[in-house]
Structure formats: C-alpha cells, structure tokens
CSV table of N, CA, C and O in Angstrom, one decimal:
chain,number,residue,atom,x,y,z
A,3,SER,N,21.4,-32.6,17.3
A,3,SER,CA,22.0,-31.9,18.5
A,3,SER,C,23.1,-31.2,18.6
A,3,SER,O,23.3,-30.2,18.7
A,4,ARG,N,23.6,-30.8,16.7
A,4,ARG,CA,24.7,-30.2,16.4
A,4,ARG,C,24.4,-28.9,16.4
A,4,ARG,O,24.7,-27.4,16.2
A,5,LEU,N,22.6,-28.6,15.9
A,5,LEU,CA,22.0,-27.1,15.0
A,5,LEU,C,21.6,-26.2,15.8
A,5,LEU,O,21.2,-26.6,17.2
A,6,CYS,N,21.7,-25.4,15.8
A,6,CYS,CA,21.3,-24.4,16.4
A,6,CYS,C,19.9,-24.5,17.0
A,6,CYS,O,19.0,-24.2,15.4
A,7,THR,N,18.9,-24.3,17.8
A,7,THR,CA,17.6,-24.0,17.4
A,7,THR,C,17.4,-22.2,18.4
A,7,THR,O,17.9,-21.9,19.1
A,8,TRP,N,16.4,-22.3,17.9
A,8,TRP,CA,15.9,-21.1,18.8
A,8,TRP,C,14.6,-20.6,19.4
A,8,TRP,O,14.0,-21.4,18.5
A,9,VAL,N,14.0,-19.9,20.1
A,9,VAL,CA,12.9,-20.1,20.8
A,9,VAL,C,12.5,-19.0,20.9
A,9,VAL,O,13.1,-17.9,21.3
A,10,GLY,N,11.4,-18.3,20.5
A,10,GLY,CA,10.5,-16.9,21.2
A,10,GLY,C,10.6,-15.8,19.2
A,10,GLY,O,11.0,-16.7,18.5
A,11,GLU,N,10.8,-14.9,19.9
A,11,GLU,CA,10.7,-13.8,18.6
A,11,GLU,C,12.1,-14.2,17.7
A,11,GLU,O,12.8,-13.6,18.1
A,12,MET,N,11.7,-14.2,16.2
A,12,MET,CA,12.9,-13.9,15.5
A,12,MET,C,12.6,-12.4,14.8
A,12,MET,O,12.7,-12.2,13.6
A,13,PHE,N,13.2,-11.5,15.9
A,13,PHE,CA,13.4,-10.0,15.5
A,13,PHE,C,14.8,-9.0,15.7
A,13,PHE,O,15.6,-9.9,16.6
A,14,LEU,N,15.2,-8.7,14.5
A,14,LEU,CA,16.7,-8.2,14.9
A,14,LEU,C,16.6,-6.9,14.5
A,14,LEU,O,16.0,-6.2,14.2
A,15,GLU,N,16.9,-6.4,15.9
A,15,GLU,CA,16.8,-4.8,16.2
A,15,GLU,C,17.7,-3.9,15.3
A,15,GLU,O,17.1,-3.2,14.6
A,16,LEU,N,18.7,-4.7,14.0
A,16,LEU,CA,19.1,-3.5,13.5
A,16,LEU,C,18.3,-3.6,11.9
A,16,LEU,O,18.7,-3.5,10.7
A,17,HIS,N,17.7,-4.9,12.0
A,17,HIS,CA,17.1,-4.8,10.7
A,17,HIS,C,15.6,-3.9,10.6
A,17,HIS,O,14.5,-3.7,10.9
A,18,ASN,N,15.8,-2.9,10.0
A,18,ASN,CA,15.8,-0.6,10.0
A,18,ASN,C,14.3,-1.2,8.9
A,18,ASN,O,13.7,0.1,8.8
A,19,ALA,N,14.7,-2.3,7.7
A,19,ALA,CA,13.7,-1.5,6.4
A,19,ALA,C,13.5,-2.7,5.8
A,19,ALA,O,14.1,-4.1,6.4
A,20,THR,N,12.7,-3.1,4.1
A,20,THR,CA,12.8,-4.0,4.2
A,20,THR,C,13.5,-3.7,3.0
A,20,THR,O,12.7,-2.8,1.7
A,21,TYR,N,14.0,-5.0,2.5
A,21,TYR,CA,14.6,-4.1,1.3
A,21,TYR,C,13.5,-5.3,-0.2
A,21,TYR,O,13.3,-6.5,0.3
A,22,THR,N,14.3,-4.9,-1.0
A,22,THR,CA,13.2,-6.0,-2.6
A,22,THR,C,13.3,-5.3,-3.5
A,22,THR,O,14.2,-5.2,-3.8
A,23,THR,N,13.0,-6.5,-4.4
A,23,THR,CA,13.8,-6.9,-5.9
A,23,THR,C,12.6,-6.4,-6.7
A,23,THR,O,12.6,-6.3,-8.0
A,24,GLN,N,11.6,-5.1,-6.0
A,24,GLN,CA,11.0,-5.2,-6.4
A,24,GLN,C,10.3,-3.9,-6.3
A,24,GLN,O,9.7,-3.5,-5.9
A,25,ALA,N,11.7,-3.3,-7.3
A,25,ALA,CA,11.9,-1.5,-6.3
A,25,ALA,C,10.2,-0.4,-6.9
A,25,ALA,O,9.8,-0.1,-6.1
A,26,GLU,N,9.7,-0.9,-7.8
A,26,GLU,CA,8.5,-0.3,-8.0
A,26,GLU,C,6.7,-0.3,-7.5
A,26,GLU,O,6.3,0.7,-7.5
A,27,ILE,N,7.0,-1.8,-7.5
A,27,ILE,CA,6.2,-1.6,-6.4
A,27,ILE,C,6.4,-1.0,-5.2
A,27,ILE,O,5.2,-0.6,-4.7
A,28,LYS,N,7.4,-1.2,-4.7
A,28,LYS,CA,7.9,-0.2,-3.2
A,28,LYS,C,6.9,1.0,-3.4
A,28,LYS,O,6.8,2.1,-2.6
A,29,LYS,N,8.1,1.3,-4.5
A,29,LYS,CA,7.8,3.0,-5.0
A,29,LYS,C,6.0,3.3,-5.3
A,29,LYS,O,5.5,4.2,-4.7
A,30,ALA,N,5.3,2.7,-6.0
A,30,ALA,CA,3.9,3.0,-5.7
A,30,ALA,C,3.5,3.1,-4.6
A,30,ALA,O,2.6,3.3,-4.1
A,31,ASN,N,3.8,1.8,-3.6
A,31,ASN,CA,3.2,1.5,-2.5
A,31,ASN,C,3.0,3.2,-1.7
A,31,ASN,O,2.2,4.0,-1.0
A,32,ARG,N,4.5,3.3,-1.2
A,32,ARG,CA,4.2,5.0,-1.2
A,32,ARG,C,4.0,6.2,-1.3
A,32,ARG,O,3.4,6.6,-0.7
A,33,HIS,N,3.8,6.0,-2.9
A,33,HIS,CA,3.2,6.7,-2.9
A,33,HIS,C,1.7,6.7,-3.1
A,33,HIS,O,1.0,7.8,-2.5
A,34,GLY,N,1.2,6.0,-3.1
A,34,GLY,CA,-0.2,5.5,-2.6
A,34,GLY,C,-0.8,5.7,-1.6
A,34,GLY,O,-1.5,6.6,-1.4
A,35,GLU,N,0.1,5.6,-0.2
A,35,GLU,CA,0.1,6.0,1.2
A,35,GLU,C,0.0,7.7,1.4
A,35,GLU,O,-1.3,8.2,1.7
A,36,PHE,N,0.8,8.9,0.3
A,36,PHE,CA,0.7,10.4,-0.1
A,36,PHE,C,-0.1,10.3,-0.2
A,36,PHE,O,-0.9,11.3,0.1
A,37,LEU,N,-1.0,9.7,-1.5
A,37,LEU,CA,-2.0,10.3,-2.5
A,37,LEU,C,-3.0,9.8,-1.1
A,37,LEU,O,-4.0,10.8,-2.0
A,38,LEU,N,-3.9,8.5,-0.9
A,38,LEU,CA,-5.0,8.4,-0.4
A,38,LEU,C,-4.8,9.2,0.7
A,38,LEU,O,-5.9,10.1,1.1
A,39,ARG,N,-4.0,9.7,1.5
A,39,ARG,CA,-3.8,10.7,2.8
A,39,ARG,C,-4.0,11.9,2.2
A,39,ARG,O,-5.4,12.9,2.4
A,40,ASP,N,-3.8,12.4,0.8
A,40,ASP,CA,-3.9,13.7,0.0
A,40,ASP,C,-5.5,13.7,-0.2
A,40,ASP,O,-6.0,14.8,0.3
A,41,ALA,N,-5.8,12.9,-1.1
A,41,ALA,CA,-7.4,12.4,-1.8
A,41,ALA,C,-8.3,12.6,0.0
A,41,ALA,O,-9.4,13.0,-0.4
A,42,GLU,N,-8.0,12.0,0.7
A,42,GLU,CA,-8.6,11.9,1.7
A,42,GLU,C,-9.2,13.2,2.5
A,42,GLU,O,-10.2,14.0,2.5
A,43,THR,N,-8.2,14.2,2.9
A,43,THR,CA,-8.0,15.5,3.1
A,43,THR,C,-8.6,16.0,2.4
A,43,THR,O,-9.3,17.1,3.1
A,44,ALA,N,-8.5,16.5,1.3
A,44,ALA,CA,-9.6,17.2,0.3
A,44,ALA,C,-10.7,17.1,0.6
A,44,ALA,O,-11.5,18.3,0.3
A,45,ALA,N,-11.1,15.8,0.1
A,45,ALA,CA,-12.1,15.2,0.1
A,45,ALA,C,-12.8,16.0,1.2
A,45,ALA,O,-14.5,16.7,1.1
A,46,ALA,N,-12.6,15.8,2.6
A,46,ALA,CA,-13.1,16.3,4.1
A,46,ALA,C,-13.0,17.8,4.0
A,46,ALA,O,-14.2,18.3,4.0
A,47,VAL,N,-12.4,18.7,3.4
A,47,VAL,CA,-12.1,19.9,3.4
A,47,VAL,C,-13.5,20.5,2.0
A,47,VAL,O,-13.9,21.1,2.8
A,48,ALA,N,-13.6,19.7,0.6
A,48,ALA,CA,-14.0,19.5,0.3
A,48,ALA,C,-16.1,19.8,1.0
A,48,ALA,O,-17.1,20.6,0.7
A,49,ASP,N,-16.1,18.6,2.0
A,49,ASP,CA,-17.5,18.5,2.4
A,49,ASP,C,-17.6,19.4,3.8
A,49,ASP,O,-18.6,20.3,3.3
A,50,PHE,N,-16.1,19.4,4.1
A,50,PHE,CA,-16.8,20.7,5.3
A,50,PHE,C,-17.1,21.9,4.3
A,50,PHE,O,-18.2,22.7,5.0
A,51,LEU,N,-16.6,23.0,3.2
A,51,LEU,CA,-16.4,23.4,3.1
A,51,LEU,C,-18.2,23.7,2.1
A,51,LEU,O,-18.4,25.2,1.5
A,52,GLY,N,-18.8,22.8,1.5
A,52,GLY,CA,-20.2,22.3,1.4
A,52,GLY,C,-19.9,21.9,-0.6
A,52,GLY,O,-20.7,22.4,-1.2
A,53,HIS,N,-18.2,22.2,-1.2
A,53,HIS,CA,-17.9,21.8,-2.9
A,53,HIS,C,-18.5,20.8,-2.9
A,53,HIS,O,-18.9,20.7,-4.2
A,54,SER,N,-18.5,19.5,-2.2
A,54,SER,CA,-18.8,18.4,-3.0
A,54,SER,C,-18.9,17.1,-1.5
A,54,SER,O,-18.5,17.9,-0.2
A,55,GLU,N,-19.6,16.1,-1.7
A,55,GLU,CA,-20.0,15.4,-0.7
A,55,GLU,C,-18.7,14.6,-1.1
A,55,GLU,O,-18.1,14.1,-1.2
A,56,TYR,N,-18.7,13.9,0.5
A,56,TYR,CA,-17.6,13.4,0.5
A,56,TYR,C,-17.9,11.8,0.6
A,56,TYR,O,-18.5,11.4,0.5
A,57,PRO,N,-16.6,11.6,-0.2
A,57,PRO,CA,-17.0,10.4,-1.5
A,57,PRO,C,-16.5,8.8,-0.3
A,57,PRO,O,-15.9,8.7,-1.0
A,58,SER,N,-16.9,8.9,0.6
A,58,SER,CA,-16.9,7.4,1.7
A,58,SER,C,-16.5,6.2,0.5
A,58,SER,O,-15.7,5.4,1.1
A,59,GLU,N,-17.8,5.8,0.0
A,59,GLU,CA,-17.7,4.0,-0.5
A,59,GLU,C,-16.7,4.4,-1.7
A,59,GLU,O,-16.0,3.3,-1.0
A,60,GLU,N,-16.2,5.3,-1.8
A,60,GLU,CA,-15.2,5.2,-3.0
A,60,GLU,C,-13.7,5.0,-2.6
A,60,GLU,O,-13.2,4.5,-2.7
A,61,LEU,N,-13.9,6.1,-1.3
A,61,LEU,CA,-12.4,5.8,-0.9
A,61,LEU,C,-12.6,4.5,-0.4
A,61,LEU,O,-11.1,3.8,0.3
A,62,LEU,N,-13.3,4.1,0.3
A,62,LEU,CA,-13.4,2.9,0.8
A,62,LEU,C,-12.4,1.3,0.0
A,62,LEU,O,-11.9,0.8,0.4
A,63,ARG,N,-13.1,1.8,-0.9
A,63,ARG,CA,-12.9,0.6,-2.3
A,63,ARG,C,-11.5,0.7,-2.8
A,63,ARG,O,-10.5,-0.1,-2.4
A,64,ILE,N,-11.6,2.6,-2.4
A,64,ILE,CA,-9.8,2.7,-3.1
A,64,ILE,C,-8.9,1.5,-1.6
A,64,ILE,O,-7.8,1.4,-2.1
A,65,TRP,N,-9.5,2.6,-0.7
A,65,TRP,CA,-8.4,1.6,1.1
A,65,TRP,C,-8.7,0.5,0.2
A,65,TRP,O,-7.4,-0.4,0.8
A,66,LYS,N,-9.0,-0.4,0.2
A,66,LYS,CA,-9.0,-1.8,0.2
A,66,LYS,C,-8.1,-2.6,-0.8
A,66,LYS,O,-7.5,-2.9,-0.5
A,67,ARG,N,-8.8,-2.0,-1.6
A,67,ARG,CA,-7.8,-2.4,-3.1
A,67,ARG,C,-6.3,-2.2,-2.7
A,67,ARG,O,-5.5,-2.8,-2.8
A,68,PHE,N,-5.7,-0.8,-2.0
A,68,PHE,CA,-4.3,-0.4,-1.5
A,68,PHE,C,-3.9,-1.2,-0.7
A,68,PHE,O,-2.8,-1.9,-0.4
A,69,LEU,N,-4.7,-1.8,0.9
A,69,LEU,CA,-4.4,-2.9,1.5
A,69,LEU,C,-4.1,-4.1,0.8
A,69,LEU,O,-3.4,-4.5,2.0
A,70,LEU,N,-5.0,-4.2,0.2
A,70,LEU,CA,-4.4,-5.8,-0.6
A,70,LEU,C,-3.1,-5.8,-0.8
A,70,LEU,O,-2.2,-6.9,-0.8
A,71,ASN,N,-2.3,-4.6,-1.5
A,71,ASN,CA,-1.2,-4.6,-1.8
A,71,ASN,C,-0.5,-5.2,-0.1
A,71,ASN,O,1.0,-5.5,-0.6
A,72,GLN,N,-1.0,-4.9,0.6
A,72,GLN,CA,0.3,-4.5,1.7
A,72,GLN,C,0.5,-6.0,2.2
A,72,GLN,O,1.3,-6.4,3.2
A,73,PHE,N,0.3,-7.6,1.9
A,73,PHE,CA,0.3,-8.1,2.2
A,73,PHE,C,1.7,-8.7,2.2
A,73,PHE,O,2.8,-8.1,1.3
A,74,HIS,N,2.3,-9.5,2.8
A,74,HIS,CA,3.2,-9.8,3.5
A,74,HIS,C,4.5,-10.4,2.3
A,74,HIS,O,5.4,-10.2,2.3
A,75,ASP,N,3.7,-11.0,1.1
A,75,ASP,CA,4.7,-11.5,0.4
A,75,ASP,C,5.1,-9.8,-0.9
A,75,ASP,O,5.9,-10.0,-1.5
A,76,ILE,N,4.5,-9.1,-1.0
A,76,ILE,CA,4.3,-8.6,-1.8
A,76,ILE,C,5.4,-7.4,-2.3
A,76,ILE,O,6.1,-7.3,-3.1
A,77,LEU,N,5.2,-7.0,-0.7
A,77,LEU,CA,6.2,-5.1,-0.9
A,77,LEU,C,7.8,-6.0,-0.9
A,77,LEU,O,8.3,-5.3,-1.6
A,78,PRO,N,8.5,-7.0,0.1
A,78,PRO,CA,9.0,-7.3,-0.2
A,78,PRO,C,9.7,-8.4,-1.4
A,78,PRO,O,11.4,-8.7,-1.7
A,79,GLY,N,8.6,-8.0,-2.1
A,79,GLY,CA,9.3,-9.0,-3.5
A,79,GLY,C,9.4,-10.6,-3.4
A,79,GLY,O,10.1,-11.0,-5.1
A,80,SER,N,8.8,-11.4,-2.5
A,80,SER,CA,8.4,-12.8,-2.8
A,80,SER,C,7.7,-13.6,-3.3
A,80,SER,O,7.5,-15.1,-3.1
A,81,SER,N,7.0,-12.7,-3.7
A,81,SER,CA,5.5,-13.3,-4.3
A,81,SER,C,5.6,-14.0,-5.6
A,81,SER,O,7.1,-13.5,-6.6
A,82,ILE,N,4.8,-14.7,-6.5
A,82,ILE,CA,5.2,-14.6,-8.0
A,82,ILE,C,4.5,-13.8,-8.8
A,82,ILE,O,4.4,-12.7,-8.3
A,83,GLU,N,5.4,-14.1,-9.9
A,83,GLU,CA,4.8,-13.2,-11.4
A,83,GLU,C,3.8,-12.5,-11.3
A,83,GLU,O,2.8,-11.4,-11.0
A,84,GLN,N,2.6,-13.4,-11.0
A,84,GLN,CA,1.7,-13.4,-11.1
A,84,GLN,C,0.7,-12.3,-10.7
A,84,GLN,O,-0.5,-11.4,-11.1
A,85,ALA,N,1.6,-12.6,-9.2
A,85,ALA,CA,0.9,-11.3,-8.0
A,85,ALA,C,1.7,-10.2,-8.0
A,85,ALA,O,0.8,-9.3,-7.9
A,86,HIS,N,3.0,-10.1,-8.5
A,86,HIS,CA,3.4,-8.4,-8.6
A,86,HIS,C,2.2,-7.9,-9.9
A,86,HIS,O,2.6,-7.0,-10.1
A,87,ASP,N,2.0,-8.4,-10.7
A,87,ASP,CA,1.4,-8.3,-11.9
A,87,ASP,C,-0.1,-7.7,-11.5
A,87,ASP,O,-0.5,-6.9,-12.2
A,88,LEU,N,0.1,-8.0,-10.8
A,88,LEU,CA,-2.0,-7.9,-10.5
A,88,LEU,C,-1.8,-6.9,-9.2
A,88,LEU,O,-2.6,-5.8,-9.6
A,89,ALA,N,-0.6,-6.9,-8.6
A,89,ALA,CA,-0.2,-5.1,-7.3
A,89,ALA,C,-0.2,-4.8,-8.2
A,89,ALA,O,0.1,-3.2,-8.0
A,90,LYS,N,0.5,-3.9,-9.7
A,90,LYS,CA,0.7,-3.0,-10.7
A,90,LYS,C,-0.7,-2.6,-11.1
A,90,LYS,O,-1.0,-1.6,-11.2
A,91,GLU,N,-1.7,-3.7,-11.2
A,91,GLU,CA,-2.7,-3.0,-11.8
A,91,GLU,C,-3.7,-2.9,-10.5
A,91,GLU,O,-3.9,-1.4,-10.9
A,92,TYR,N,-3.1,-2.9,-9.8
A,92,TYR,CA,-4.5,-2.3,-8.3
A,92,TYR,C,-3.4,-0.8,-8.2
A,92,TYR,O,-4.3,0.1,-7.7
A,93,TYR,N,-2.4,-1.1,-7.5
A,93,TYR,CA,-1.8,0.3,-7.4
A,93,TYR,C,-1.8,1.5,-8.7
A,93,TYR,O,-2.3,2.4,-8.4
A,94,LYS,N,-2.0,0.8,-9.8
A,94,LYS,CA,-2.6,2.3,-11.3
A,94,LYS,C,-3.4,2.4,-11.3
A,94,LYS,O,-4.2,3.3,-10.7
A,95,ASP,N,-4.7,1.4,-10.3
A,95,ASP,CA,-6.1,1.7,-10.0
A,95,ASP,C,-6.3,2.5,-9.0
A,95,ASP,O,-7.1,3.3,-9.4
A,96,VAL,N,-5.3,3.0,-8.1
A,96,VAL,CA,-5.1,3.6,-6.4
A,96,VAL,C,-5.2,4.7,-7.1
A,96,VAL,O,-5.8,5.7,-6.2
A,97,GLN,N,-4.3,4.9,-8.2
A,97,GLN,CA,-3.8,6.2,-8.5
A,97,GLN,C,-4.9,6.6,-9.0
A,97,GLN,O,-4.8,8.0,-8.6
A,98,GLN,N,-5.1,6.2,-10.2
A,98,GLN,CA,-6.8,7.0,-10.4
A,98,GLN,C,-7.6,6.6,-10.7
A,98,GLN,O,-7.5,8.0,-10.8
A,99,SER,N,-7.5,6.3,-9.4
A,99,SER,CA,-9.2,6.8,-8.6
A,99,SER,C,-9.1,8.2,-7.6
A,99,SER,O,-9.6,8.4,-7.3
A,100,ALA,N,-8.3,7.8,-6.9
A,100,ALA,CA,-7.2,8.5,-6.2
A,100,ALA,C,-7.8,10.2,-7.0
A,100,ALA,O,-7.8,11.5,-6.0
A,101,MET,N,-6.9,10.4,-7.9
A,101,MET,CA,-6.5,11.3,-9.0
A,101,MET,C,-7.7,11.8,-8.3
A,101,MET,O,-8.1,13.6,-9.0
A,102,ALA,N,-9.3,11.4,-9.2
A,102,ALA,CA,-10.1,11.1,-9.3
A,102,ALA,C,-10.7,12.2,-8.7
A,102,ALA,O,-12.1,12.9,-8.4
A,103,ILE,N,-10.3,12.0,-7.4
A,103,ILE,CA,-11.7,12.6,-6.1
A,103,ILE,C,-11.1,13.8,-5.7
A,103,ILE,O,-11.8,14.7,-5.5
A,104,PHE,N,-9.8,14.3,-6.5
A,104,PHE,CA,-9.2,15.9,-6.5
A,104,PHE,C,-9.9,16.4,-8.1
A,104,PHE,O,-10.2,17.5,-7.9
A,105,ASN,N,-10.4,16.4,-8.5
A,105,ASN,CA,-11.1,16.8,-9.3
A,105,ASN,C,-12.7,17.1,-9.3
A,105,ASN,O,-12.8,16.6,-9.3
C-alpha cells in the first residue's frame, strides 16, 4: 500500500535521446541509415538514366539485415555480448553491400 503504482503509458517527455553503452553500434546504425538512403537514391538515378538495373532484391536483403539491428535491445546496449558481436558483423555486411551498389 505504500508503494507507488503507475497506470498507463510510461513516457517521459524530457527523454529525448537513447543513451548506450555500445557507441560503436549506435554510430554504425546512424551511418547505415545514411548509406542505405544514398545507395537507394544512387541506384534509382542509375536505373532511370539506363546505366544499371535497380538492385531491388539486394537492397531488400540489405535493409532486412539492417533493420534486424533496430531491435529494442541492440541500440541501447542492453543485449548480451553475442548479440552485439552479431550486430557488428551485420553492420559490416550492410556497409560493404551498400558500398558495392555505388560501384
């Protein structure tokens, strides 16, 4: 009876960012967001100009791998070590695969 109870959404209006113990993962995530946006744009322009065919299957594969790392425990750093290691491998694959689209 003396303990506080909370009913409803636990949202703090002043909580504007997600801090992490895994800065490398958070940085790779942000880099991946920009890289994939740029790769898609470049691929669309190249397809429009007739230089190359739009790599829809490869982009879908890359996006799925990238978005898997959006899981709620990975970015804030609360996952287990094996999950962080796998996330780093996925980000490396995302970066290499997205860069290959530019070539």
